[in-house]
PDB file of C-alpha atoms in Angstrom:
ATOM      1  CA  MET A   5      -0.070   0.069   0.005  1.00 83.00           C
ATOM      2  CA  ARG A   6       1.283   3.399  -0.916  1.00 88.00           C
ATOM      3  CA  MET A   7      -0.187   6.494   0.741  1.00 88.00           C
ATOM      4  CA  LEU A   8       0.245  10.191   0.082  1.00 90.00           C
ATOM      5  CA  LEU A   9      -0.382  12.235   3.201  1.00 88.00           C
ATOM      6  CA  PRO A  10      -0.057  15.932   3.936  1.00 90.00           C
ATOM      7  CA  TRP A  11       3.154  16.925   5.509  1.00 88.00           C
ATOM      8  CA  THR A  12       3.202  17.628   9.231  1.00 88.00           C
ATOM      9  CA  THR A  13       5.945  20.219   9.393  1.00 88.00           C
ATOM     10  CA  GLU A  14       4.059  23.143   7.953  1.00 87.00           C
ATOM     11  CA  ARG A  15       0.468  24.370   8.572  1.00 87.00           C
ATOM     12  CA  LEU A  16      -2.164  23.512   5.956  1.00 89.00           C
ATOM     13  CA  ALA A  17      -5.017  25.529   4.587  1.00 91.00           C
ATOM     14  CA  TYR A  18      -7.218  23.552   6.921  1.00 92.00           C
ATOM     15  CA  PRO A  19      -7.854  22.550   9.643  1.00 93.00           C
ATOM     16  CA  ARG A  20      -7.348  26.111  11.103  1.00 93.00           C
ATOM     17  CA  ALA A  21      -9.086  28.530  13.341  1.00 94.00           C
ATOM     18  CA  VAL A  22     -11.408  31.032  11.547  1.00 93.00           C
ATOM     19  CA  HIS A  23     -10.542  34.238  13.415  1.00 86.00           C
ATOM     20  CA  ALA A  24      -7.098  33.879  14.832  1.00 78.00           C
ATOM     21  CA  GLU A  25      -3.944  31.879  14.485  1.00 84.00           C
ATOM     22  CA  ASP A  26      -4.483  29.092  17.064  1.00 88.00           C
ATOM     23  CA  PRO A  27      -1.721  26.484  17.060  1.00 90.00           C
ATOM     24  CA  ARG A  28      -3.921  24.207  19.111  1.00 92.00           C
ATOM     25  CA  ILE A  29      -5.896  23.285  16.027  1.00 93.00           C
ATOM     26  CA  TRP A  30      -2.705  22.358  14.139  1.00 90.00           C
ATOM     27  CA  GLU A  31      -1.293  20.393  17.054  1.00 91.00           C
ATOM     28  CA  ARG A  32      -4.680  18.430  17.366  1.00 91.00           C
ATOM     29  CA  TRP A  33      -4.369  17.524  13.709  1.00 90.00           C
ATOM     30  CA  ARG A  34      -0.759  16.426  13.995  1.00 91.00           C
ATOM     31  CA  ALA A  35      -1.596  14.215  17.044  1.00 91.00           C
ATOM     32  CA  MET A  36      -4.356  12.606  14.961  1.00 89.00           C
ATOM     33  CA  VAL A  37      -1.976  11.903  12.170  1.00 87.00           C
ATOM     34  CA  ARG A  38       0.584  10.328  14.582  1.00 88.00           C
ATOM     35  CA  GLU A  39      -2.160   8.232  16.132  1.00 90.00           C
ATOM     36  CA  ASN A  40      -3.437   6.966  12.725  1.00 87.00           C
ATOM     37  CA  GLY A  41       0.154   6.033  11.790  1.00 84.00           C
ATOM     38  CA  ARG A  42       0.525   3.992  14.945  1.00 88.00           C
ATOM     39  CA  ARG A  43      -2.738   2.209  14.291  1.00 90.00           C
ATOM     40  CA  LEU A  44      -1.665   1.519  10.738  1.00 87.00           C
ATOM     41  CA  GLU A  45       1.390  -0.153  12.048  1.00 87.00           C
ATOM     42  CA  GLU A  46      -0.633  -2.229  14.494  1.00 90.00           C
ATOM     43  CA  LEU A  47      -2.880  -3.334  11.597  1.00 88.00           C
ATOM     44  CA  LYS A  48       0.253  -4.310   9.610  1.00 86.00           C
ATOM     45  CA  ALA A  49       1.562  -6.246  12.495  1.00 88.00           C
ATOM     46  CA  GLY A  50      -1.756  -8.033  12.911  1.00 90.00           C
ATOM     47  CA  PHE A  51      -1.712  -9.079   9.211  1.00 87.00           C
ATOM     48  CA  LEU A  52       1.851 -10.306   9.626  1.00 87.00           C
ATOM     49  CA  GLY A  53       0.694 -12.350  12.689  1.00 88.00           C
ATOM     50  CA  LEU A  54      -1.870 -14.050  10.494  1.00 90.00           C
ATOM     51  CA  GLY A  55       0.856 -14.913   7.898  1.00 89.00           C
ATOM     52  CA  VAL A  56      -0.064 -12.140   5.433  1.00 87.00           C
ATOM     53  CA  GLU A  57       2.838 -10.071   4.361  1.00 85.00           C
ATOM     54  CA  THR A  58       1.990  -6.375   3.881  1.00 85.00           C
ATOM     55  CA  SER A  59       3.943  -3.337   2.747  1.00 84.00           C
ATOM     56  CA  VAL A  60       3.030   0.251   3.650  1.00 84.00           C
ATOM     57  CA  ASP A  61       4.966   3.195   2.242  1.00 86.00           C
ATOM     58  CA  ILE A  62       3.808   6.686   3.305  1.00 87.00           C
ATOM     59  CA  GLN A  63       4.961   9.765   1.445  1.00 89.00           C
ATOM     60  CA  HIS A  64       4.289  13.148   3.168  1.00 90.00           C
ATOM     61  CA  ILE A  65       3.761  15.908   0.614  1.00 90.00           C
ATOM     62  CA  PRO A  66       3.518  19.769   0.924  1.00 90.00           C
ATOM     63  CA  MET A  67      -0.215  19.813  -0.055  1.00 91.00           C
ATOM     64  CA  THR A  68      -3.501  20.256   1.804  1.00 91.00           C
ATOM     65  CA  PRO A  69      -5.654  17.298   0.633  1.00 90.00           C
ATOM     66  CA  GLN A  70      -8.525  18.125  -1.600  1.00 92.00           C
ATOM     67  CA  PHE A  71      -9.933  14.620  -2.026  1.00 94.00           C
ATOM     68  CA  LYS A  72      -9.803  11.006  -1.111  1.00 92.00           C
ATOM     69  CA  LEU A  73      -8.531   8.440  -3.674  1.00 93.00           C
ATOM     70  CA  TYR A  74      -8.514   4.719  -3.171  1.00 92.00           C
ATOM     71  CA  VAL A  75      -7.091   2.421  -5.883  1.00 92.00           C
ATOM     72  CA  ILE A  76      -7.780  -1.269  -5.376  1.00 90.00           C
ATOM     73  CA  ASN A  77      -5.854  -3.927  -7.309  1.00 89.00           C
ATOM     74  CA  ASP A  78      -5.065  -1.356  -9.995  1.00 90.00           C
ATOM     75  CA  GLU A  79      -8.606  -1.899 -11.340  1.00 92.00           C
ATOM     76  CA  HIS A  80     -11.134  -0.278  -9.123  1.00 94.00           C
ATOM     77  CA  MET A  81     -11.130   3.261  -7.744  1.00 95.00           C
ATOM     78  CA  LEU A  82     -13.002   5.216  -5.130  1.00 95.00           C
ATOM     79  CA  PHE A  83     -12.837   9.015  -5.329  1.00 95.00           C
ATOM     80  CA  GLY A  84     -14.337  11.602  -3.094  1.00 94.00           C
ATOM     81  CA  PRO A  85     -13.765  15.402  -3.016  1.00 94.00           C
ATOM     82  CA  TYR A  86     -13.607  17.087   0.389  1.00 92.00           C
ATOM     83  CA  SER A  87     -15.984  19.890   1.135  1.00 92.00           C
ATOM     84  CA  VAL A  88     -14.557  22.588   3.452  1.00 93.00           C
ATOM     85  CA  LEU A  89     -16.865  23.426   6.232  1.00 94.00           C
ATOM     86  CA  ARG A  90     -16.983  25.724   9.301  1.00 96.00           C
ATOM     87  CA  ARG A  91     -17.282  23.930  12.537  1.00 95.00           C
ATOM     88  CA  THR A  92     -16.140  24.057  16.122  1.00 95.00           C
ATOM     89  CA  ILE A  93     -13.204  21.919  17.182  1.00 94.00           C
ATOM     90  CA  LYS A  94     -12.583  21.125  20.814  1.00 94.00           C
ATOM     91  CA  VAL A  95      -9.088  21.641  22.055  1.00 93.00           C
ATOM     92  CA  PRO A  96      -7.524  21.856  25.505  1.00 90.00           C
ATOM     93  CA  ARG A  97      -7.977  25.387  26.953  1.00 90.00           C
ATOM     94  CA  GLU A  98      -4.800  27.497  27.143  1.00 85.00           C
ATOM     95  CA  GLY A  99      -3.367  27.323  30.588  1.00 85.00           C
ATOM     96  CA  ARG A 100      -6.057  24.669  31.697  1.00 90.00           C
ATOM     97  CA  PRO A 101      -5.359  21.524  29.612  1.00 84.00           C
ATOM     98  CA  ASP A 102      -7.903  19.509  31.727  1.00 89.00           C
ATOM     99  CA  GLU A 103     -10.655  21.707  30.186  1.00 93.00           C
ATOM    100  CA  ASP A 104     -11.854  21.799  26.512  1.00 93.00           C
ATOM    101  CA  GLU A 105     -12.508  25.015  24.578  1.00 93.00           C
ATOM    102  CA  ALA A 106     -14.545  25.110  21.323  1.00 95.00           C
ATOM    103  CA  VAL A 107     -12.768  27.007  18.516  1.00 95.00           C
ATOM    104  CA  ASP A 108     -14.519  28.162  15.434  1.00 96.00           C
ATOM    105  CA  SER A 109     -12.602  26.555  12.613  1.00 95.00           C
ATOM    106  CA  LEU A 110     -12.363  25.541   9.058  1.00 95.00           C
ATOM    107  CA  ASP A 111     -12.025  21.834   8.284  1.00 94.00           C
ATOM    108  CA  VAL A 112     -13.135  18.917   6.291  1.00 91.00           C
ATOM    109  CA  LEU A 113     -14.712  15.678   7.515  1.00 84.00           C
ATOM    110  CA  GLY A 114     -13.053  12.822   5.846  1.00 81.00           C
ATOM    111  CA  LEU A 115     -15.547  10.257   6.877  1.00 81.00           C
ATOM    112  CA  GLY A 116     -18.298  12.367   5.290  1.00 76.00           C
ATOM    113  CA  ALA A 117     -16.727  12.527   1.899  1.00 84.00           C
ATOM    114  CA  THR A 118     -19.092  10.958  -0.648  1.00 91.00           C
ATOM    115  CA  LEU A 119     -17.129   8.335  -2.718  1.00 94.00           C
ATOM    116  CA  SER A 120     -17.855   7.626  -6.358  1.00 95.00           C
ATOM    117  CA  TYR A 121     -16.855   4.370  -7.980  1.00 95.00           C
ATOM    118  CA  HIS A 122     -14.782   4.180 -11.189  1.00 94.00           C
ATOM    119  CA  ARG A 123     -13.118   1.188 -12.846  1.00 93.00           C
ATOM    120  CA  LEU A 124     -10.483   0.607 -15.366  1.00 93.00           C
ATOM    121  CA  GLU A 125     -12.285  -0.771 -18.425  1.00 93.00           C
ATOM    122  CA  ALA A 126     -11.049  -2.564 -21.548  1.00 92.00           C
ATOM    123  CA  ASP A 127     -12.037   0.435 -23.712  1.00 94.00           C
ATOM    124  CA  ASP A 128      -9.419   3.119 -22.642  1.00 91.00           C
ATOM    125  CA  ARG A 129     -11.813   5.996 -24.006  1.00 94.00           C
ATOM    126  CA  THR A 130     -14.723   5.477 -21.599  1.00 95.00           C
ATOM    127  CA  HIS A 131     -15.298   8.069 -18.881  1.00 94.00           C
ATOM    128  CA  ASP A 132     -14.330   5.639 -16.109  1.00 94.00           C
ATOM    129  CA  SER A 133     -11.070   4.543 -17.831  1.00 94.00           C
ATOM    130  CA  VAL A 134     -10.086   8.164 -18.674  1.00 95.00           C
ATOM    131  CA  PHE A 135     -10.714   9.341 -15.082  1.00 96.00           C
ATOM    132  CA  PHE A 136      -8.941   6.283 -13.721  1.00 95.00           C
ATOM    133  CA  GLU A 137      -5.798   6.848 -15.833  1.00 95.00           C
ATOM    134  CA  SER A 138      -5.688  10.552 -15.114  1.00 96.00           C
ATOM    135  CA  MET A 139      -5.811   9.996 -11.358  1.00 96.00           C
ATOM    136  CA  ARG A 140      -3.353   7.201 -11.523  1.00 94.00           C
ATOM    137  CA  GLU A 141      -1.051   9.558 -13.424  1.00 95.00           C
ATOM    138  CA  TRP A 142      -1.575  12.255 -10.806  1.00 95.00           C
ATOM    139  CA  PHE A 143      -0.796   9.886  -7.998  1.00 94.00           C
ATOM    140  CA  THR A 144       2.334   8.544  -9.718  1.00 93.00           C
ATOM    141  CA  SER A 145       3.653  11.972 -10.676  1.00 95.00           C
ATOM    142  CA  THR A 146       3.081  13.390  -7.216  1.00 94.00           C
ATOM    143  CA  TRP A 147       4.656  10.365  -5.583  1.00 93.00           C
ATOM    144  CA  CYS A 148       7.712  10.583  -7.830  1.00 93.00           C
ATOM    145  CA  HIS A 149       8.325  14.366  -7.489  1.00 92.00           C
ATOM    146  CA  PHE A 150       7.921  14.534  -3.775  1.00 84.00           C
ATOM    147  CA  HIS A 151       9.689  11.229  -2.947  1.00 72.00           C
ATOM    148  CA  ALA A 152      12.319  11.777  -0.410  1.00 57.00           C
TER     149      ALA A 152
END
C-alpha cells in the first residue's frame, strides 16, 4: 500500500481557526496523524501475525488534501472530494489543559466525503477509464516528484 499524506511540518489551509492563528488546532491535527500512523502499524503487524505479508509506504507531501482516492488492485477506484466546512473543534483550553474549549474552525470531514466508484475498463476511451488513468498519473507524478 502506498499513501500520500499531507506533511506535518508546515500548517495547511485546513484545519485552522477562523478568526485567529491558533496552534492548538494544528497540534490536534498532528496528534491525529501520529495516532493514525500508529494504528496502521498495528494493523500491519496484525496481518503479519496471520501470515499475510504487507507493505506500507507513506509519503508526506506539501499539499492540503482536496480529495480521497483509493485504488484497489489497479482496477477499481473510489474518489471523493472534500468539502470545506466551518465547525467548532474542541481543544484543550490554554493554561487549563484539563478543560476543553470550542474554537470556530475551517476543516473537512474525511468520513463524510461521498465516494464515487470508477473502474478501469477494456476500452480506454470510456469516462471511467479516462478518469482512472488521469488519477493514477496524478498519483504517480506526485509520488515521484515529492519522494524523499
